[in-house]
Short mmCIF file of C-alpha atoms in Angstrom, two decimals:
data_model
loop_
_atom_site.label_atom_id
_atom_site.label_comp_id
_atom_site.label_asym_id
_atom_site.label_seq_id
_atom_site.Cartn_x
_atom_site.Cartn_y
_atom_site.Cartn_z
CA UNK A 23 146.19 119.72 92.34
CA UNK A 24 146.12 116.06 91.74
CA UNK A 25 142.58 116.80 89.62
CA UNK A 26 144.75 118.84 87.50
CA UNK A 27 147.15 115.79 86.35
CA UNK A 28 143.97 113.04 85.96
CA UNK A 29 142.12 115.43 83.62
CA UNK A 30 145.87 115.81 81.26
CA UNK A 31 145.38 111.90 81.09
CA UNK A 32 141.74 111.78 80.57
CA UNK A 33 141.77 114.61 77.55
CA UNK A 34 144.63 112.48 76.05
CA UNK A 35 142.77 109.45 76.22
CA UNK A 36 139.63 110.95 74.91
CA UNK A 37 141.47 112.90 72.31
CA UNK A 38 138.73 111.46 69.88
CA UNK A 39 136.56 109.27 71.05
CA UNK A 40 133.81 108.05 68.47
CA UNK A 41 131.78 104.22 67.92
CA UNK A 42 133.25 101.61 65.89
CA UNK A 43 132.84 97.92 65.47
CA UNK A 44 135.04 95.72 66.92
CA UNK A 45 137.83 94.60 64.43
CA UNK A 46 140.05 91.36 64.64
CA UNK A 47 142.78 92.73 62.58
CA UNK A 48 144.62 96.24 61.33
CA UNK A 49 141.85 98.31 59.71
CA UNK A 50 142.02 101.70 58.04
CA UNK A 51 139.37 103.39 59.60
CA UNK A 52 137.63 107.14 58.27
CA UNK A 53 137.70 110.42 59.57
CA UNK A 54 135.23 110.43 62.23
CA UNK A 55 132.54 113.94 62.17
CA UNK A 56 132.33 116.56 64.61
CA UNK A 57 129.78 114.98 66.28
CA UNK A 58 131.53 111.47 66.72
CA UNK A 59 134.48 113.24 68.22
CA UNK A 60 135.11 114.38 71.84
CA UNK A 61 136.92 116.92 71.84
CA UNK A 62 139.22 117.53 74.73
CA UNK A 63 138.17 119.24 78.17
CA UNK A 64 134.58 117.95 76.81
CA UNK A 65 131.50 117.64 78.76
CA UNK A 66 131.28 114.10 77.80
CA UNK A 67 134.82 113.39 78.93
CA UNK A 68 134.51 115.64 82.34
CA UNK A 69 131.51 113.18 83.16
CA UNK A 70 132.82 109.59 82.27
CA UNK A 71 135.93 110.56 84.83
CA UNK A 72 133.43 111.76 87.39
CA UNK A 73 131.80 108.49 86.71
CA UNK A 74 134.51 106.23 87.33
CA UNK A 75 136.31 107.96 90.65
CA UNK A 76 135.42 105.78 94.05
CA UNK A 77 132.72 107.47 95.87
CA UNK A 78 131.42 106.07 99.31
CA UNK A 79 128.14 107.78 100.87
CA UNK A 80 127.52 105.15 102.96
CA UNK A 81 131.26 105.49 104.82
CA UNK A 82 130.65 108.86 104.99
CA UNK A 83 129.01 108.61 108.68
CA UNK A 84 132.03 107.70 109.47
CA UNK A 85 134.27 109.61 107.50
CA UNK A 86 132.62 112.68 106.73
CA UNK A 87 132.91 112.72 102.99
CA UNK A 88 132.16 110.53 100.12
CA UNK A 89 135.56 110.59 98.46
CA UNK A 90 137.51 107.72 100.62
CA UNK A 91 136.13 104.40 102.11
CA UNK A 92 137.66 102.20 104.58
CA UNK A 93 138.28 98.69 103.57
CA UNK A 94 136.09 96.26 105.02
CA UNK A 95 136.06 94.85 107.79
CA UNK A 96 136.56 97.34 110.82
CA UNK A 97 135.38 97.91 114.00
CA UNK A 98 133.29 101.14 115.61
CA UNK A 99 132.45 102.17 118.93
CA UNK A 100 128.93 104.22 118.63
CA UNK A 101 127.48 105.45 121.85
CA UNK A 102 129.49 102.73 123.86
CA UNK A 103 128.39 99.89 121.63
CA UNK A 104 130.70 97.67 119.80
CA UNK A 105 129.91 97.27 116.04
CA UNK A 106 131.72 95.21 113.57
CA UNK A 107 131.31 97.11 110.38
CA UNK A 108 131.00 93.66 107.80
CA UNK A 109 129.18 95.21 104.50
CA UNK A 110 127.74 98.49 103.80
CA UNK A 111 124.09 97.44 105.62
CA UNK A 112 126.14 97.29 108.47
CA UNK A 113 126.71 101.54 108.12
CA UNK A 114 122.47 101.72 108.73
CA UNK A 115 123.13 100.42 112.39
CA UNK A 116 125.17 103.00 113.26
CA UNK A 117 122.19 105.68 111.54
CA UNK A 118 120.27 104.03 113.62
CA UNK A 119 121.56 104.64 116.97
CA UNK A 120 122.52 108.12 115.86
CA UNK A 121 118.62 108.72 115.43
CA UNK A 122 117.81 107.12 118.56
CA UNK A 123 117.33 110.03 120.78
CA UNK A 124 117.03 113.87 119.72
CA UNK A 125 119.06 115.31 122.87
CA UNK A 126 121.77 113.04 123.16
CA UNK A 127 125.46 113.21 121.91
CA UNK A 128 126.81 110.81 119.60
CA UNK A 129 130.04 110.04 120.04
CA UNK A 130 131.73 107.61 117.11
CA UNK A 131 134.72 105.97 118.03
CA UNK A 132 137.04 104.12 115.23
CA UNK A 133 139.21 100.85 116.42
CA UNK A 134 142.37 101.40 114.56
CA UNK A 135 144.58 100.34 112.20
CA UNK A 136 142.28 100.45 109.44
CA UNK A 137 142.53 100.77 105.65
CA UNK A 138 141.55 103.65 103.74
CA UNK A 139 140.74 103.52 100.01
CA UNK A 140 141.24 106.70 98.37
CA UNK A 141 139.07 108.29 95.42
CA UNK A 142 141.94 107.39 93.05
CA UNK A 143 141.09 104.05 94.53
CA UNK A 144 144.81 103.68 96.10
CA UNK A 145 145.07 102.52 99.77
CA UNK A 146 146.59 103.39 102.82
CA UNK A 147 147.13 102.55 106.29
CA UNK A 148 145.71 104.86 108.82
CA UNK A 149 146.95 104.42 112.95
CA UNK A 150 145.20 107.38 114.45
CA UNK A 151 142.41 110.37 114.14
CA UNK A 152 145.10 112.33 112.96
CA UNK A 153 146.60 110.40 110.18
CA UNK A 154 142.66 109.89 109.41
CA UNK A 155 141.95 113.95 109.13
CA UNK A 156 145.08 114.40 107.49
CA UNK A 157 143.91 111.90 104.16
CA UNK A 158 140.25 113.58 104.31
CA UNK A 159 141.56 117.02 103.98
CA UNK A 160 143.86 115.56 101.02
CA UNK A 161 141.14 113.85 99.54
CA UNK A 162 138.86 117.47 99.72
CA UNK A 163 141.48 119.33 98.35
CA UNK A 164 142.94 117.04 95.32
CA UNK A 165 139.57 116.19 93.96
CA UNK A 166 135.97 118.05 94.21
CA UNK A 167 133.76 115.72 95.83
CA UNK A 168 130.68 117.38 94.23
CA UNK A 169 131.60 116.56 91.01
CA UNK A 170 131.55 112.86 91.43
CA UNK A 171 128.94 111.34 89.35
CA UNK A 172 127.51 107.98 91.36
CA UNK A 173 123.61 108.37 90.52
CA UNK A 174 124.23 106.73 87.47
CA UNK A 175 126.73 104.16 86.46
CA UNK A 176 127.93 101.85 83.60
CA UNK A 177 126.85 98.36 82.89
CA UNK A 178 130.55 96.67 82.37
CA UNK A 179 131.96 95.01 81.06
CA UNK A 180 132.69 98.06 78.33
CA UNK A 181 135.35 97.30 75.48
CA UNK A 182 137.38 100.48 74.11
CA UNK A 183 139.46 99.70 70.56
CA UNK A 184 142.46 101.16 70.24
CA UNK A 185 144.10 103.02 67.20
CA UNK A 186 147.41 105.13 66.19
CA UNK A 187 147.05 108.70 64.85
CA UNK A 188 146.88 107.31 61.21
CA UNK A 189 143.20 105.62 62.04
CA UNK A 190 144.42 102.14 62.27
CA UNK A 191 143.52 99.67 64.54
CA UNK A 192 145.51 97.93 67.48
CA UNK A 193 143.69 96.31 70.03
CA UNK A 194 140.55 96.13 72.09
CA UNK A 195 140.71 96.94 75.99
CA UNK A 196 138.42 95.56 78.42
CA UNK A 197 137.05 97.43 81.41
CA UNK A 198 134.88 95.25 84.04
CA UNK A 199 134.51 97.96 86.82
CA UNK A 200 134.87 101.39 87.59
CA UNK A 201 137.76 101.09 89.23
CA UNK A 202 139.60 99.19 85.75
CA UNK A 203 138.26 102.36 83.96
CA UNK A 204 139.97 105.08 86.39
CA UNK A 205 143.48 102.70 86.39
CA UNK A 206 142.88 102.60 82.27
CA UNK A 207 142.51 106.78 82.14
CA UNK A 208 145.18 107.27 84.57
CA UNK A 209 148.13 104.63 84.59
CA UNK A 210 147.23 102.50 81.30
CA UNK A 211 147.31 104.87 78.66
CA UNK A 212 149.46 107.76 78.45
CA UNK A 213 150.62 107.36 75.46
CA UNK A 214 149.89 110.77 72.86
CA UNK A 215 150.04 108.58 69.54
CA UNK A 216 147.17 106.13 70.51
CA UNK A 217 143.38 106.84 70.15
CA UNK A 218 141.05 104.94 71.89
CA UNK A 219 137.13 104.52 71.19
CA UNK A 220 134.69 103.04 72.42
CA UNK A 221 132.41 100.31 71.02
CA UNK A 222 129.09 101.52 71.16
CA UNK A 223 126.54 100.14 71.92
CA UNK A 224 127.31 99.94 75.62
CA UNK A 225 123.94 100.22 78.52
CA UNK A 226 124.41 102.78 81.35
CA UNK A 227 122.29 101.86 85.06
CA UNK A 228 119.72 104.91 86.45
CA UNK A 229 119.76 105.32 90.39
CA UNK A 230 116.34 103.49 90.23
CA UNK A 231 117.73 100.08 88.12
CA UNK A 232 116.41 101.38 84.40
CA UNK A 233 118.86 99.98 82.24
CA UNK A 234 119.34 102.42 79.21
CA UNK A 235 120.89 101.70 75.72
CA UNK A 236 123.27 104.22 74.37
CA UNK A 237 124.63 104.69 70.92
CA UNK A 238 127.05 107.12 70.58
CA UNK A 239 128.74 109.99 72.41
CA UNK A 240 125.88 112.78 72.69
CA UNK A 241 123.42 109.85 73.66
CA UNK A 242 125.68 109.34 76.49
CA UNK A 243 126.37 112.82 77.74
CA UNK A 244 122.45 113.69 77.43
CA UNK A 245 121.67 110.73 79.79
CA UNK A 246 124.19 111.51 82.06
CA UNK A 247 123.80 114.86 82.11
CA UNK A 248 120.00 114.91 82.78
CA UNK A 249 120.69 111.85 85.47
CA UNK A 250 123.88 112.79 87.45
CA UNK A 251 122.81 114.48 90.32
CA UNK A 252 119.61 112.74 91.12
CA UNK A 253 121.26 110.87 94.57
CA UNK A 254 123.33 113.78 95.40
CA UNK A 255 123.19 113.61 99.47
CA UNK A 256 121.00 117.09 99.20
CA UNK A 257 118.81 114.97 97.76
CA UNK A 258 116.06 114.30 100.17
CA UNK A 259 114.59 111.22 99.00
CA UNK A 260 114.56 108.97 102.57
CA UNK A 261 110.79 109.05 102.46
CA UNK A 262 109.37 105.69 102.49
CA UNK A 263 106.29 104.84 100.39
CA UNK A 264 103.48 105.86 102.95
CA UNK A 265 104.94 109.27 103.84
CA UNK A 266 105.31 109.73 99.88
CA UNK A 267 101.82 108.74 100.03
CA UNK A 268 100.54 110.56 102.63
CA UNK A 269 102.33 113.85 101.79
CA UNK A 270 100.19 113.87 98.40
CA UNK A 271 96.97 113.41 99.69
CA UNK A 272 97.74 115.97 102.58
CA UNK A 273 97.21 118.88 99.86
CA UNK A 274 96.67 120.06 96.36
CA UNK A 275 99.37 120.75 94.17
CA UNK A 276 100.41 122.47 90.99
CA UNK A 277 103.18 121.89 88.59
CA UNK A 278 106.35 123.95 89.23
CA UNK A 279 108.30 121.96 86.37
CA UNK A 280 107.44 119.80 83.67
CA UNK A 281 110.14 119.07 80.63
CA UNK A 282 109.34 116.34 78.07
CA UNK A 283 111.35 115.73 75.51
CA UNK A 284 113.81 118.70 75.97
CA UNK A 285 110.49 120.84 75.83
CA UNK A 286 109.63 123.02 79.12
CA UNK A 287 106.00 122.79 79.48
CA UNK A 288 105.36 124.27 82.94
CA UNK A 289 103.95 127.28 81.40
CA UNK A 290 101.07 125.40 79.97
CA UNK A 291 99.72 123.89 83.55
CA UNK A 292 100.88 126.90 85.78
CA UNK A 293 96.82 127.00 86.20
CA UNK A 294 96.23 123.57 87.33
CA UNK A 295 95.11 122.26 90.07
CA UNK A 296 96.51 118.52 91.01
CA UNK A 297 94.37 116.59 93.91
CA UNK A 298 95.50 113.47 94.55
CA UNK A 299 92.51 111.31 96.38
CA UNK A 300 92.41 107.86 98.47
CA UNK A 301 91.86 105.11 96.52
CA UNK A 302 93.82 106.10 93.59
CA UNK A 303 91.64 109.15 91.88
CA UNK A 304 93.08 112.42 91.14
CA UNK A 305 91.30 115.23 89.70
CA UNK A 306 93.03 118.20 88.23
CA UNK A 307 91.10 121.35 87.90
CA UNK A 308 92.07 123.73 84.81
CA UNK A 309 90.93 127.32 83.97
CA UNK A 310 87.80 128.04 83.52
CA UNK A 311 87.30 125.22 85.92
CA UNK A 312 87.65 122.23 83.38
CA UNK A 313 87.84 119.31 85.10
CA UNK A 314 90.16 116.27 84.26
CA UNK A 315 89.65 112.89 85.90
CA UNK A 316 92.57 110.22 86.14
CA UNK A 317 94.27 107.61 88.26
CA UNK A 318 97.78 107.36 90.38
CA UNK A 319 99.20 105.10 92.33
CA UNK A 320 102.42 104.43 93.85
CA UNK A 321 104.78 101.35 93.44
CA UNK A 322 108.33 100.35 95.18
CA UNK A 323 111.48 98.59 93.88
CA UNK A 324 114.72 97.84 95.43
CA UNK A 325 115.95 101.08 94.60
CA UNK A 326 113.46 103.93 94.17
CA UNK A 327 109.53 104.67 94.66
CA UNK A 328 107.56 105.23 91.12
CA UNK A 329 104.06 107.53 90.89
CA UNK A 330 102.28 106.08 88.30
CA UNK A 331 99.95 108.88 87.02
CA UNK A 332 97.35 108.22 84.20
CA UNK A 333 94.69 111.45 83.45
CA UNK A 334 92.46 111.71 80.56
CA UNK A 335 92.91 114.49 78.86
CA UNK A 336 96.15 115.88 80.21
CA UNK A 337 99.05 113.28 78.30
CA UNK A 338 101.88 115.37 79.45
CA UNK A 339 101.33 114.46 82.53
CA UNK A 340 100.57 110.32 82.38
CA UNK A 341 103.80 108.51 83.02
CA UNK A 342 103.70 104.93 84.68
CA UNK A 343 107.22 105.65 85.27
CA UNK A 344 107.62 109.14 87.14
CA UNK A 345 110.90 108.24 89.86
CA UNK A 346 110.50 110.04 93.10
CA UNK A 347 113.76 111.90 93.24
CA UNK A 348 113.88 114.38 95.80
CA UNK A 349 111.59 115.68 98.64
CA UNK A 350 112.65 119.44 99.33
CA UNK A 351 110.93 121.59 102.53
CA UNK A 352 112.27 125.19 102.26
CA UNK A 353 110.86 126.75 105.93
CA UNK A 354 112.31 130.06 104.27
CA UNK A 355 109.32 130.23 101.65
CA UNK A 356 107.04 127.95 103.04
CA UNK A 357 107.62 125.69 100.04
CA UNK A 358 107.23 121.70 99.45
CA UNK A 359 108.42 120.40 96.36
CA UNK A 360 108.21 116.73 95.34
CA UNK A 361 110.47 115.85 92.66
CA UNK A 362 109.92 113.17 89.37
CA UNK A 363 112.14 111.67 86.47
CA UNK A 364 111.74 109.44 84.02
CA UNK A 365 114.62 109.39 82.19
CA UNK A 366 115.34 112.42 80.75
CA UNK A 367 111.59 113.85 81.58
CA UNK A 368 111.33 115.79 84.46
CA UNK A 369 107.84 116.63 87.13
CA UNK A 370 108.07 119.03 89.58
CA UNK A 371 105.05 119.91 91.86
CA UNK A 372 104.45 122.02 94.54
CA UNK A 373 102.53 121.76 97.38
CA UNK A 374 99.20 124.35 97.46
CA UNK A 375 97.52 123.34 101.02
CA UNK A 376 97.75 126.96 103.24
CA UNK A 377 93.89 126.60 103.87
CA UNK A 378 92.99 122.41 102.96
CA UNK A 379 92.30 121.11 106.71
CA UNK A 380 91.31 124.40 108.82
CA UNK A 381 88.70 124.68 110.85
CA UNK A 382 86.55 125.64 108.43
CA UNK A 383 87.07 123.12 105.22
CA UNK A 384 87.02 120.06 108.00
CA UNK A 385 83.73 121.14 109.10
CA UNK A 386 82.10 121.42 105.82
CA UNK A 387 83.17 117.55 105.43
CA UNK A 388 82.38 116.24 108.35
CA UNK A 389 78.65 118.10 108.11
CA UNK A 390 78.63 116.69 103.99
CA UNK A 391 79.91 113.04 104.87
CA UNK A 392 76.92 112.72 107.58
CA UNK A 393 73.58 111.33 105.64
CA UNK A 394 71.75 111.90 102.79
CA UNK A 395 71.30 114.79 100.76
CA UNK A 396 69.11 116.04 98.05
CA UNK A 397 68.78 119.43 95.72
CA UNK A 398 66.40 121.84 97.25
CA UNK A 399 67.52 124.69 95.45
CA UNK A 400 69.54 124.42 91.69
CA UNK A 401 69.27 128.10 89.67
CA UNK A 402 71.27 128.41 86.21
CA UNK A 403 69.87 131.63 84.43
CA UNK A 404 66.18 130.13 85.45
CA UNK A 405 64.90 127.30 88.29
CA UNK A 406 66.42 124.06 87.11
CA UNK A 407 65.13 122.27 90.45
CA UNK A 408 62.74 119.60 88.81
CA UNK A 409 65.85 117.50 86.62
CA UNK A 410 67.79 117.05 90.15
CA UNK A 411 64.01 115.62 91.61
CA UNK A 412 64.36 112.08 93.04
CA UNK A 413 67.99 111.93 93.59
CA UNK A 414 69.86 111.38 96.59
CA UNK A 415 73.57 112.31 97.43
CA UNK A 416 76.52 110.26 99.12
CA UNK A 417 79.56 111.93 100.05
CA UNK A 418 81.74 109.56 100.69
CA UNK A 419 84.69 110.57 103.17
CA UNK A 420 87.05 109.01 100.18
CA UNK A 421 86.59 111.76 97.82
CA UNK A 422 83.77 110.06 95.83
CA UNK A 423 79.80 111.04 96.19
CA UNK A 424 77.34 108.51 95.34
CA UNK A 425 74.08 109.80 93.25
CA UNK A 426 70.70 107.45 92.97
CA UNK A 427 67.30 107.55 91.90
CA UNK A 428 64.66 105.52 92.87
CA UNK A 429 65.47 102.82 90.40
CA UNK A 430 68.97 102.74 92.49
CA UNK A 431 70.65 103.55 89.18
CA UNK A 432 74.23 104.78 90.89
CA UNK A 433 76.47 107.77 89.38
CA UNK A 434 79.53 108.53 90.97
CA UNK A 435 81.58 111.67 90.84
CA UNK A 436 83.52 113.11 92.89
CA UNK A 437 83.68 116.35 95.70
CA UNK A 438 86.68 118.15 97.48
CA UNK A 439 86.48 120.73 100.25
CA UNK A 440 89.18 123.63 100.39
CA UNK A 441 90.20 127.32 100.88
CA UNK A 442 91.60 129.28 98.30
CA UNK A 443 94.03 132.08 98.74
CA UNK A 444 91.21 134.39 99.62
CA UNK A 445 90.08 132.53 101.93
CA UNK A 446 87.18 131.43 100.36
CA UNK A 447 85.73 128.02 101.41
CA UNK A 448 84.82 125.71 98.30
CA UNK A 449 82.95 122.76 97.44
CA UNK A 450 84.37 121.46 94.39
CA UNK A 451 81.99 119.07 92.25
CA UNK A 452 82.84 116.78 89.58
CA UNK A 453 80.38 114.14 87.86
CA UNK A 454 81.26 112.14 84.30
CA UNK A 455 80.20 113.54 81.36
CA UNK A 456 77.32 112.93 79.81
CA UNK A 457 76.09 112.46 82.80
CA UNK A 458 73.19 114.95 82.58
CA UNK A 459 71.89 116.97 84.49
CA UNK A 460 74.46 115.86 87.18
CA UNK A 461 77.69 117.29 85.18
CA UNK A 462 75.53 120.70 85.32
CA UNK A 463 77.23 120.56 88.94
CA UNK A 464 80.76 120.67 88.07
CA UNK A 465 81.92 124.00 89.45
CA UNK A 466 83.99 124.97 92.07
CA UNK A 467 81.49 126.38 93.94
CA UNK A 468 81.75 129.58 97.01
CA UNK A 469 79.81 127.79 100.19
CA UNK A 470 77.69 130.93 101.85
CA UNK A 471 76.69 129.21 104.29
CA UNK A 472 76.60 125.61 106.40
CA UNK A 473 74.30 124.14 108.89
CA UNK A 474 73.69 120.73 110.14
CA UNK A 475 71.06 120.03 107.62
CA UNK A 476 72.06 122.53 105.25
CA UNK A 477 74.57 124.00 102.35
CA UNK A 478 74.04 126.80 100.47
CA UNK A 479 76.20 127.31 97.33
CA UNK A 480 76.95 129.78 95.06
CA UNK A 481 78.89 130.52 91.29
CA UNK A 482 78.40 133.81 90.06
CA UNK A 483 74.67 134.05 89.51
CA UNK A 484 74.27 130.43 89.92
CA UNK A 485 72.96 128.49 93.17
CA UNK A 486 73.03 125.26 94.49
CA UNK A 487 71.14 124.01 97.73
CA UNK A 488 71.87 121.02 99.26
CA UNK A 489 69.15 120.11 102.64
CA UNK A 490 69.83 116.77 104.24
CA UNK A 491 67.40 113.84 104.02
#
């Protein structure tokens, strides 16, 4: 396989690679360590040829696969219309009327000759759909598409130095694009008694534009590594901003995966509860039903959507950086995952929302967000009833509930209404601390029952009443 005879190159050229200064003149230069060299058939030399093959995804509605383009321009027939494909915007027309109707067939038509460019990034002339599945079946089989690295890429120009076996130096190489680095590795040096190295520091682009600084080899093959495969085309990251939005208000959710700093963490919030709110609160309930309070919000760059999640108490979590990476719906276990990165720090959350808008949980909030309410009834080991005297309850459809006296001295805290796996209905109450007595309410309380102009609530031997004004 043609793979085969790029990787003989590659391990020659990165027989030891390690970072040096750059040098006007013959230098002897000093053993390298272990961990400046990269030693052939390396993870860190596998990577920086996956990162410098041609990969296309947006040809590939054309073609099929990300491992060939086809020069621009060229022309297209979709559907009967003409299209003149110009730039690589010009690929999200055809999408477009692809996605137009549900129960219609597409057919694609390509107005030949056209040019194919090749993974290797060699061209060739292509006259027919033969000719064309003949040079995608070569491509598939000489090189394994899924191994192309393109969610991460270098920020050129990069110089490599040059050196013979006896650690002396030659001369400095220049690389300006990916495809000067694939034509270096495979045409320009094949030569066993020359080293090459490269000049560290160099800066390596993130699929969302974060512009990293690396030093040296394991640097490099960390950020790669914990980057490469977070555009791969199983990827589902095509929502836009409000559907990001509106999927994490829709539910609660709990952390499937959190790494920071190497260190898996998931373990220490498997029992906590993550409810993002309108307006940009979001409470996360712990065990023993400790409340946290925080902020998020959601921003949107040329490249990528960013959660920006700030909660007292909980710094693991607070990032102003967390990358939306990849939406995944598994209809197999009923599963929605949203996926985060920042770098090499990694959120995962699932979605927790079987019971959130039944019949049920909507009809406690639309009876709570009607009126005024007061504490009839509040029972904690004795008949607390008198502190809660005088003060009248909001609950505001937002999330937030409003508490005054009759000085209008406002409070606000914050309510949620859902079922839990035993399909017990819940008012969940949250008020600031300090706030006394009102933070005697935070509980995630069992509703008993609900009428128009009353809610009765429970917590072990506690009680709660709630009549409307």
């Amino acid at each position: 396989m043609k793979t085969i005879g790029y990787f003989s190159k590659l391990i020659t050229f990165f027989a030891l690679v390690f970072f040096v200064s750059c040098q006007d003149e013959v230098t002897e230069i000093t053993q390298p360590t272990e961990q400046e060299t990269l030693v052939p058939d390396s993870p860190l030399a596998r990577n920086i040829f996956n990162m410098s093959t041609l990969s296309s995804n947006a040809s590939s509605i054309v073609t099929s696969t990300s491992c060939l383009a086809i020069d621009l321009p060229f022309t297209i027939i979709v559907n009967g219309n003409e299209i003149i494909i110009e730039t690589e915007e010009d690929y999200d027309i055809v999408a477009t009327i692809f996605d137009e109707f549900d129960d219609d067939y597409d057919e694609l038509q390509i107005v030949y000759p056209i040019t194919l460019i090749l993974f290797d990034y060699s061209e060739v002339v292509v006259n027919n759909n033969d000719e064309l599945e003949f040079y995608i079946e070569e491509c598939l089989n000489s090189y394994n598409v899924d191994d192309d690295i393109e969610c991460i890429n270098f920020e050129y120009p990069i110089t490599l130095s040059l050196f013979n076996t006896a650690f002396q130096f030659l001369e400095t190489v220049v690389v300006n694009n990916d495809q000067e680095l694939f034509n270096f590795l495979d045409d320009d040096f094949d030569d066993d008694d020359v080293i090459a190295a490269i000049n560290y520091p160099i800066n390596v682009i993130l699929f969302d534009g974060t512009v990293i600084s690396v030093n040296n080899n394991s640097e490099l093959n960390n950020i790669i590594e914990a980057n490469s495969d977070d555009c791969d085309d199983d990827s589902n990251t095509n929502l836009s901003i409000d559907e990001l939005e509106a999927l994490l208000l829709e539910c609660f959710w709990k952390v499937d995966d959190l790494e920071i700093d190497d260190q898996e963490l998931d373990d220490l919030y498997e029992d906590f509860l993550i409810d993002f709110r309108e307006g940009g609160m979001v409470v996360v309930t712990g065990p023993q039903s400790i409340v946290y309070n925080g902020t998020w919000s959601l921003t949107e760059t040329t490249t990528s959507i960013k959660l920006n999640l700030q909660i007292d108490g909980l710094p693991d979590l607070n990032n102003a950086g967390w990358v939306f990476r990849k939406f995944e719906d598994d209809d197999d276990d009923d599963e929605i995952e949203v996926k985060f990165r920042n770098i090499e720090d990694e959120l995962e959350l699932e979605q927790v929302c079987i019971s959130t808008n039944n019949e049920e949980v909507q009809n406690l909030r639309n009876i709570i967000t009607d009126g005024s309410w007061f504490v009839s009834l509040y029972f904690d080991d004795e008949d607390d009833t008198l502190d809660f005297q005088n003060l009248t309850f909001v609950f505001n459809s937002n999330g937030s509930v409003d508490v005054s006296n009759q000085q209008s001295n406002v409070v606000t805290g914050s309510w949620s209404s859902f079922s839990n796996s035993q399909n017990q209905l819940k008012l969940l109450l949250i008020f600031p601390e300090d706030s006394n007595p009102l933070d005697d309410l935070d509980d995630d309380w069992d509703v008993l029952t609900i009428t128009e102009n009353r809610i009765e609530l429970t917590d072990d031997d506690d009680r709660l009443t709630f009549d409307k004004i």
